[in-house]
Amino acid sequence: MGDVIHIRPRKGLTAPQELIWTSQRRTPETPLANMANLTRFERPLDHDRFVAAFDQVVIASDILRSTFEVIDGIPRRRVHLDPLARTQRIEIPDAELDDWIANRIAQPLQLDTCVYDSALLRLTESGQDAWWLNVHHIATDAASSA
């Protein structure tokens, strides 16, 4: 048998991540790097199961368990063992959804806290479920997504 190779997550940033980091640091109050999506489901969801499934995706993904901070003037990535945020469960009237989305996307993600924002929405009038997922672009560039 051959040698076992252990691969550890990189602590430094990729070149694209450094560009995104620099841009975010120059205008921290601007949500330009938010990469949000709302997915509507045709059938009702088992909310507990959905949240548990997304947690498993996060557990399997180093980048979704990462935070970014400056150490000695250099941006560094820290990978945590557990998911950093839980999927929120929110009930909202259908008519308020567009305003909710506009307000939520306007909030920049804080890279030292969590690179994603996840919410499972129950639209109260239609009974439809929708999933909001906003992932900071530093976690979705071509190199880090690989």
Coordinates of N, CA and C in Angstrom, one line a residue:
M1 N 0.8 -1.2 0.0 CA 0.0 0.0 0.0 C 0.9 1.2 0.0
G2 N 0.4 2.3 -0.6 CA 1.1 3.5 -0.7 C 0.9 4.4 0.6
D3 N 1.7 5.4 0.6 CA 1.6 6.3 1.8 C 0.2 7.0 1.8
V4 N -0.2 7.3 3.0 CA -1.5 8.1 3.2 C -1.2 9.5 3.1
I5 N -1.9 10.3 2.3 CA -1.7 11.7 2.2 C -2.9 12.4 2.9
H6 N -2.5 13.3 3.8 CA -3.5 14.1 4.5 C -3.5 15.5 3.9
I7 N -4.6 16.0 3.5 CA -4.7 17.4 2.9 C -5.4 18.2 3.9
R8 N -4.7 19.3 4.3 CA -5.3 20.3 5.2 C -5.8 21.5 4.5
P9 N -6.9 22.1 5.0 CA -7.4 23.3 4.3 C -6.3 24.4 4.3
R10 N -6.2 25.2 3.2 CA -5.2 26.2 3.2 C -5.6 27.4 4.1
K11 N -4.6 28.0 4.7 CA -4.9 29.1 5.6 C -4.8 30.4 4.9
G12 N -4.0 30.5 3.8 CA -4.0 31.7 3.0 C -5.1 31.8 2.1
L13 N -5.2 32.9 1.4 CA -6.3 33.1 0.4 C -5.8 32.8 -1.0
T14 N -6.7 32.4 -1.9 CA -6.3 32.2 -3.3 C -6.2 33.6 -3.9
A15 N -5.6 33.8 -5.0 CA -5.5 35.1 -5.7 C -6.9 35.7 -5.9
P16 N -7.9 35.0 -6.4 CA -9.2 35.7 -6.5 C -9.8 36.1 -5.1
Q17 N -9.6 35.2 -4.1 CA -10.1 35.6 -2.8 C -9.4 36.8 -2.3
E18 N -8.1 37.0 -2.5 CA -7.4 38.2 -2.1 C -8.0 39.5 -2.7
L19 N -8.4 39.4 -4.0 CA -9.0 40.5 -4.7 C -10.4 40.8 -4.1
I20 N -11.2 39.8 -3.8 CA -12.5 40.0 -3.2 C -12.3 40.5 -1.8
W21 N -11.4 40.0 -1.0 CA -11.1 40.5 0.3 C -10.8 42.0 0.3
T22 N -9.9 42.3 -0.6 CA -9.4 43.7 -0.6 C -10.6 44.7 -1.0
S23 N -11.4 44.2 -1.9 CA -12.6 45.0 -2.3 C -13.6 45.2 -1.1
Q24 N -13.8 44.1 -0.4 CA -14.7 44.1 0.8 C -14.2 45.0 1.9
R25 N -12.9 45.0 2.1 CA -12.3 45.8 3.2 C -12.3 47.2 2.8
R26 N -12.3 47.6 1.5 CA -12.4 49.0 1.2 C -13.7 49.6 1.4
T27 N -14.8 48.8 1.2 CA -16.2 49.2 1.4 C -16.9 48.1 2.2
P28 N -16.6 48.0 3.5 CA -17.2 46.9 4.3 C -18.8 47.0 4.4
E29 N -19.3 48.2 4.2 CA -20.8 48.4 4.4 C -21.5 48.1 3.1
T30 N -20.8 47.8 2.0 CA -21.4 47.5 0.7 C -21.6 46.0 0.5
P31 N -22.8 45.5 0.1 CA -23.0 44.1 -0.1 C -22.7 43.6 -1.5
L32 N -21.6 44.2 -2.1 CA -21.3 43.8 -3.5 C -21.0 42.4 -3.7
A33 N -20.5 41.7 -2.7 CA -20.0 40.3 -2.8 C -21.1 39.3 -2.4
N34 N -22.3 39.8 -2.1 CA -23.4 38.9 -1.7 C -23.8 38.2 -3.0
M35 N -23.9 36.8 -2.9 CA -24.3 36.0 -4.0 C -25.6 35.2 -3.5
A36 N -26.7 35.9 -3.6 CA -27.9 35.3 -3.0 C -28.8 34.7 -4.1
N37 N -29.6 33.7 -3.6 CA -30.6 33.0 -4.4 C -31.8 32.6 -3.6
L38 N -33.0 32.7 -4.1 CA -34.2 32.3 -3.5 C -34.7 31.2 -4.3
T39 N -34.9 30.0 -3.7 CA -35.5 28.9 -4.4 C -36.9 28.6 -3.8
R40 N -37.9 28.5 -4.6 CA -39.2 28.2 -4.2 C -39.5 26.7 -4.4
F41 N -40.2 26.1 -3.5 CA -40.5 24.7 -3.7 C -42.0 24.5 -4.0
E42 N -42.3 23.6 -4.9 CA -43.7 23.4 -5.3 C -44.5 22.6 -4.2
R43 N -43.8 21.8 -3.4 CA -44.4 21.0 -2.4 C -43.9 21.4 -1.0
P44 N -44.7 21.2 0.0 CA -44.3 21.5 1.3 C -43.0 20.7 1.7
L45 N -42.2 21.3 2.5 CA -40.9 20.7 3.0 C -41.1 20.2 4.4
D46 N -40.3 19.2 4.7 CA -40.1 18.9 6.1 C -38.9 19.8 6.6
H47 N -39.3 20.8 7.3 CA -38.3 21.9 7.7 C -37.1 21.3 8.5
D48 N -37.4 20.4 9.5 CA -36.3 19.9 10.3 C -35.4 19.1 9.4
R49 N -35.9 18.3 8.5 CA -35.1 17.5 7.6 C -34.2 18.4 6.7
F50 N -34.8 19.4 6.2 CA -34.1 20.3 5.3 C -33.0 21.0 6.0
V51 N -33.2 21.5 7.2 CA -32.2 22.2 7.9 C -31.1 21.2 8.3
A52 N -31.4 20.0 8.7 CA -30.4 19.0 9.0 C -29.6 18.7 7.7
A53 N -30.2 18.6 6.6 CA -29.5 18.3 5.3 C -28.5 19.4 5.0
F54 N -29.0 20.7 5.1 CA -28.1 21.8 4.8 C -26.9 21.8 5.8
D55 N -27.2 21.5 7.1 CA -26.1 21.4 8.0 C -25.0 20.4 7.6
Q56 N -25.5 19.3 7.0 CA -24.6 18.2 6.6 C -23.7 18.7 5.4
V57 N -24.3 19.5 4.5 CA -23.6 20.1 3.4 C -22.5 21.0 4.0
V58 N -22.8 21.8 5.0 CA -21.9 22.8 5.6 C -20.7 22.0 6.3
I59 N -21.1 20.9 7.0 CA -20.1 20.1 7.7 C -19.1 19.5 6.7
A60 N -19.6 19.2 5.5 CA -18.7 18.6 4.5 C -17.9 19.6 3.7
S61 N -18.2 20.9 3.9 CA -17.6 21.9 3.1 C -16.7 22.8 3.9
D62 N -15.3 22.7 3.7 CA -14.4 23.6 4.5 C -14.7 25.0 4.3
I63 N -15.0 25.4 3.0 CA -15.2 26.8 2.8 C -16.4 27.4 3.5
L64 N -17.5 26.6 3.6 CA -18.7 27.1 4.3 C -18.5 27.2 5.8
R65 N -17.5 26.5 6.3 CA -17.1 26.5 7.8 C -16.0 27.5 8.0
S66 N -15.7 28.3 7.1 CA -14.6 29.2 7.2 C -15.0 30.6 7.6
T67 N -14.0 31.3 8.3 CA -14.1 32.7 8.6 C -12.8 33.3 8.1
F68 N -12.8 34.6 7.9 CA -11.6 35.3 7.4 C -11.4 36.4 8.3
E69 N -10.1 36.6 8.7 CA -9.7 37.6 9.7 C -8.3 38.1 9.3
V70 N -7.9 39.2 9.8 CA -6.6 39.7 9.6 C -5.7 39.4 10.8
I71 N -4.6 38.8 10.5 CA -3.6 38.4 11.5 C -2.3 39.0 11.1
D72 N -1.7 39.9 11.9 CA -0.5 40.6 11.6 C -0.5 41.2 10.2
G73 N -1.7 41.8 9.9 CA -1.9 42.6 8.7 C -2.1 41.7 7.5
I74 N -2.2 40.4 7.6 CA -2.4 39.5 6.5 C -3.8 38.8 6.7
P75 N -4.6 38.8 5.6 CA -5.9 38.1 5.7 C -5.6 36.6 5.8
R76 N -6.3 35.9 6.7 CA -6.2 34.5 6.9 C -7.5 33.8 7.0
R77 N -7.6 32.6 6.5 CA -8.8 31.8 6.6 C -8.7 30.9 7.8
R78 N -9.8 30.8 8.5 CA -9.8 29.8 9.7 C -11.0 28.9 9.4
V79 N -10.7 27.6 9.4 CA -11.8 26.6 9.2 C -12.2 26.0 10.6
H80 N -13.5 26.1 10.8 CA -14.1 25.7 12.1 C -14.6 24.2 11.9
L81 N -14.8 23.5 13.0 CA -15.3 22.2 13.0 C -16.8 22.1 12.7
D82 N -17.6 23.0 13.2 CA -19.0 22.9 13.1 C -19.6 24.1 12.3
P83 N -20.8 23.9 11.8 CA -21.5 25.0 11.1 C -21.5 26.3 12.0
L84 N -21.3 27.4 11.4 CA -21.2 28.7 12.1 C -22.5 29.4 12.3
A85 N -23.5 29.0 11.5 CA -24.8 29.6 11.6 C -25.9 28.5 11.3
R86 N -27.0 28.6 11.9 CA -28.1 27.7 11.6 C -29.0 28.4 10.6
T87 N -29.7 27.6 9.9 CA -30.7 28.1 8.9 C -31.9 28.6 9.8
Q88 N -32.2 29.9 9.6 CA -33.3 30.5 10.3 C -34.6 30.0 9.7
R89 N -35.6 29.9 10.5 CA -37.0 29.6 10.0 C -37.8 30.8 10.2
I90 N -38.4 31.3 9.1 CA -39.1 32.6 9.1 C -40.5 32.4 8.5
E91 N -41.5 32.9 9.1 CA -42.8 33.0 8.5 C -43.0 34.4 8.0
I92 N -43.5 34.5 6.8 CA -43.7 35.9 6.2 C -44.8 35.9 5.3
P93 N -45.6 36.9 5.3 CA -46.7 37.0 4.3 C -46.1 37.1 2.9
D94 N -46.8 36.5 1.9 CA -46.3 36.5 0.6 C -46.1 37.9 0.0
A95 N -47.0 38.8 0.4 CA -46.9 40.2 -0.1 C -45.6 40.9 0.4
E96 N -45.0 40.4 1.5 CA -43.8 41.1 2.1 C -42.5 40.5 1.6
L97 N -42.6 39.5 0.8 CA -41.4 38.7 0.4 C -40.4 39.6 -0.4
D98 N -40.8 40.4 -1.3 CA -39.9 41.3 -2.1 C -39.1 42.3 -1.2
D99 N -39.9 42.9 -0.3 CA -39.2 43.8 0.7 C -38.2 43.1 1.6
W100 N -38.6 41.9 2.0 CA -37.7 41.1 2.9 C -36.4 40.8 2.1
I101 N -36.5 40.4 0.9 CA -35.4 40.0 0.1 C -34.5 41.3 -0.1
A102 N -35.1 42.4 -0.4 CA -34.3 43.6 -0.6 C -33.6 44.0 0.6
N103 N -34.2 43.9 1.8 CA -33.5 44.3 3.0 C -32.4 43.3 3.4
R104 N -32.7 42.0 3.1 CA -31.7 41.0 3.5 C -30.5 41.0 2.6
I105 N -30.7 41.3 1.3 CA -29.5 41.3 0.4 C -28.7 42.6 0.6
A106 N -29.3 43.6 1.2 CA -28.6 44.8 1.5 C -27.6 44.7 2.7
Q107 N -27.7 43.6 3.4 CA -26.8 43.5 4.6 C -25.6 42.7 4.2
P108 N -24.4 43.3 4.2 CA -23.2 42.6 3.9 C -22.9 41.4 4.9
L109 N -22.4 40.3 4.4 CA -22.0 39.2 5.2 C -20.7 39.6 5.9
Q110 N -20.6 39.3 7.2 CA -19.5 39.6 8.0 C -18.5 38.4 7.9
L111 N -17.4 38.5 7.2 CA -16.5 37.4 7.0 C -15.8 36.8 8.2
D112 N -15.8 37.6 9.3 CA -15.2 37.1 10.5 C -16.2 36.3 11.3
T113 N -17.5 36.2 10.8 CA -18.5 35.5 11.5 C -19.0 34.3 10.8
C114 N -19.4 34.5 9.5 CA -19.9 33.4 8.7 C -19.9 33.8 7.2
V115 N -19.7 32.9 6.3 CA -19.6 33.3 4.9 C -21.0 33.1 4.2
Y116 N -22.0 32.6 5.0 CA -23.3 32.4 4.3 C -24.4 32.9 5.3
D117 N -25.6 33.0 4.7 CA -26.8 33.4 5.4 C -27.9 32.5 4.8
S118 N -28.5 31.6 5.6 CA -29.5 30.7 5.2 C -30.8 30.9 5.9
A119 N -31.9 30.9 5.2 CA -33.2 31.0 5.9 C -34.2 30.2 5.1
L120 N -35.0 29.5 5.8 CA -36.1 28.7 5.2 C -37.4 29.5 5.5
L121 N -38.1 29.9 4.5 CA -39.2 30.8 4.6 C -40.5 30.0 4.4
R122 N -41.5 30.3 5.2 CA -42.8 29.7 5.0 C -43.7 30.9 4.6
L123 N -44.2 31.0 3.4 CA -45.0 32.1 2.9 C -46.4 31.8 3.5
T124 N -46.9 32.6 4.3 CA -48.1 32.3 5.1 C -49.4 32.3 4.3
E125 N -49.5 33.1 3.3 CA -50.7 33.1 2.5 C -50.9 31.9 1.5
S126 N -49.8 31.6 0.8 CA -49.8 30.5 -0.1 C -49.4 29.2 0.5
G127 N -48.8 29.2 1.7 CA -48.3 28.0 2.3 C -47.1 27.4 1.6
Q128 N -46.5 28.2 0.7 CA -45.4 27.7 -0.1 C -44.1 27.9 0.8
D129 N -43.1 27.0 0.5 CA -41.8 27.2 1.2 C -40.8 27.7 0.2
A130 N -39.8 28.4 0.7 CA -38.8 29.0 -0.1 C -37.5 29.0 0.7
W131 N -36.4 28.8 0.1 CA -35.1 28.8 0.8 C -34.2 30.0 0.3
W132 N -33.8 30.8 1.2 CA -32.9 31.9 0.9 C -31.5 31.4 1.3
L133 N -30.6 31.6 0.3 CA -29.2 31.3 0.6 C -28.3 32.4 0.0
N134 N -27.6 33.0 0.8 CA -26.7 34.1 0.4 C -25.3 33.6 0.8
V135 N -24.4 33.5 -0.1 CA -23.0 33.1 0.1 C -22.1 34.2 -0.3
H136 N -21.2 34.6 0.5 CA -20.2 35.6 0.1 C -19.4 35.2 -1.0
H137 N -19.1 36.0 -2.0 CA -18.3 35.7 -3.2 C -16.9 35.1 -2.8
I138 N -16.4 35.5 -1.7 CA -15.1 34.9 -1.3 C -15.1 33.4 -1.2
A139 N -16.3 32.9 -0.9 CA -16.5 31.4 -0.8 C -17.0 30.8 -2.1
T140 N -17.2 31.6 -3.1 CA -17.7 31.0 -4.3 C -16.9 31.3 -5.5
D141 N -15.6 31.8 -5.3 CA -14.8 32.0 -6.5 C -14.4 30.7 -7.0
A142 N -13.8 30.7 -8.2 CA -13.5 29.4 -8.9 C -12.6 28.5 -8.2
A143 N -11.6 29.1 -7.5 CA -10.6 28.3 -6.8 C -11.1 27.7 -5.5
S144 N -11.9 28.5 -4.8 CA -12.3 28.0 -3.5 C -13.5 27.0 -3.7
S145 N -14.3 27.2 -4.7 CA -15.4 26.3 -4.9 C -14.9 24.9 -5.2
A146 N -13.8 24.8 -5.9 CA -13.2 23.5 -6.2 C -13.0 22.7 -5.0

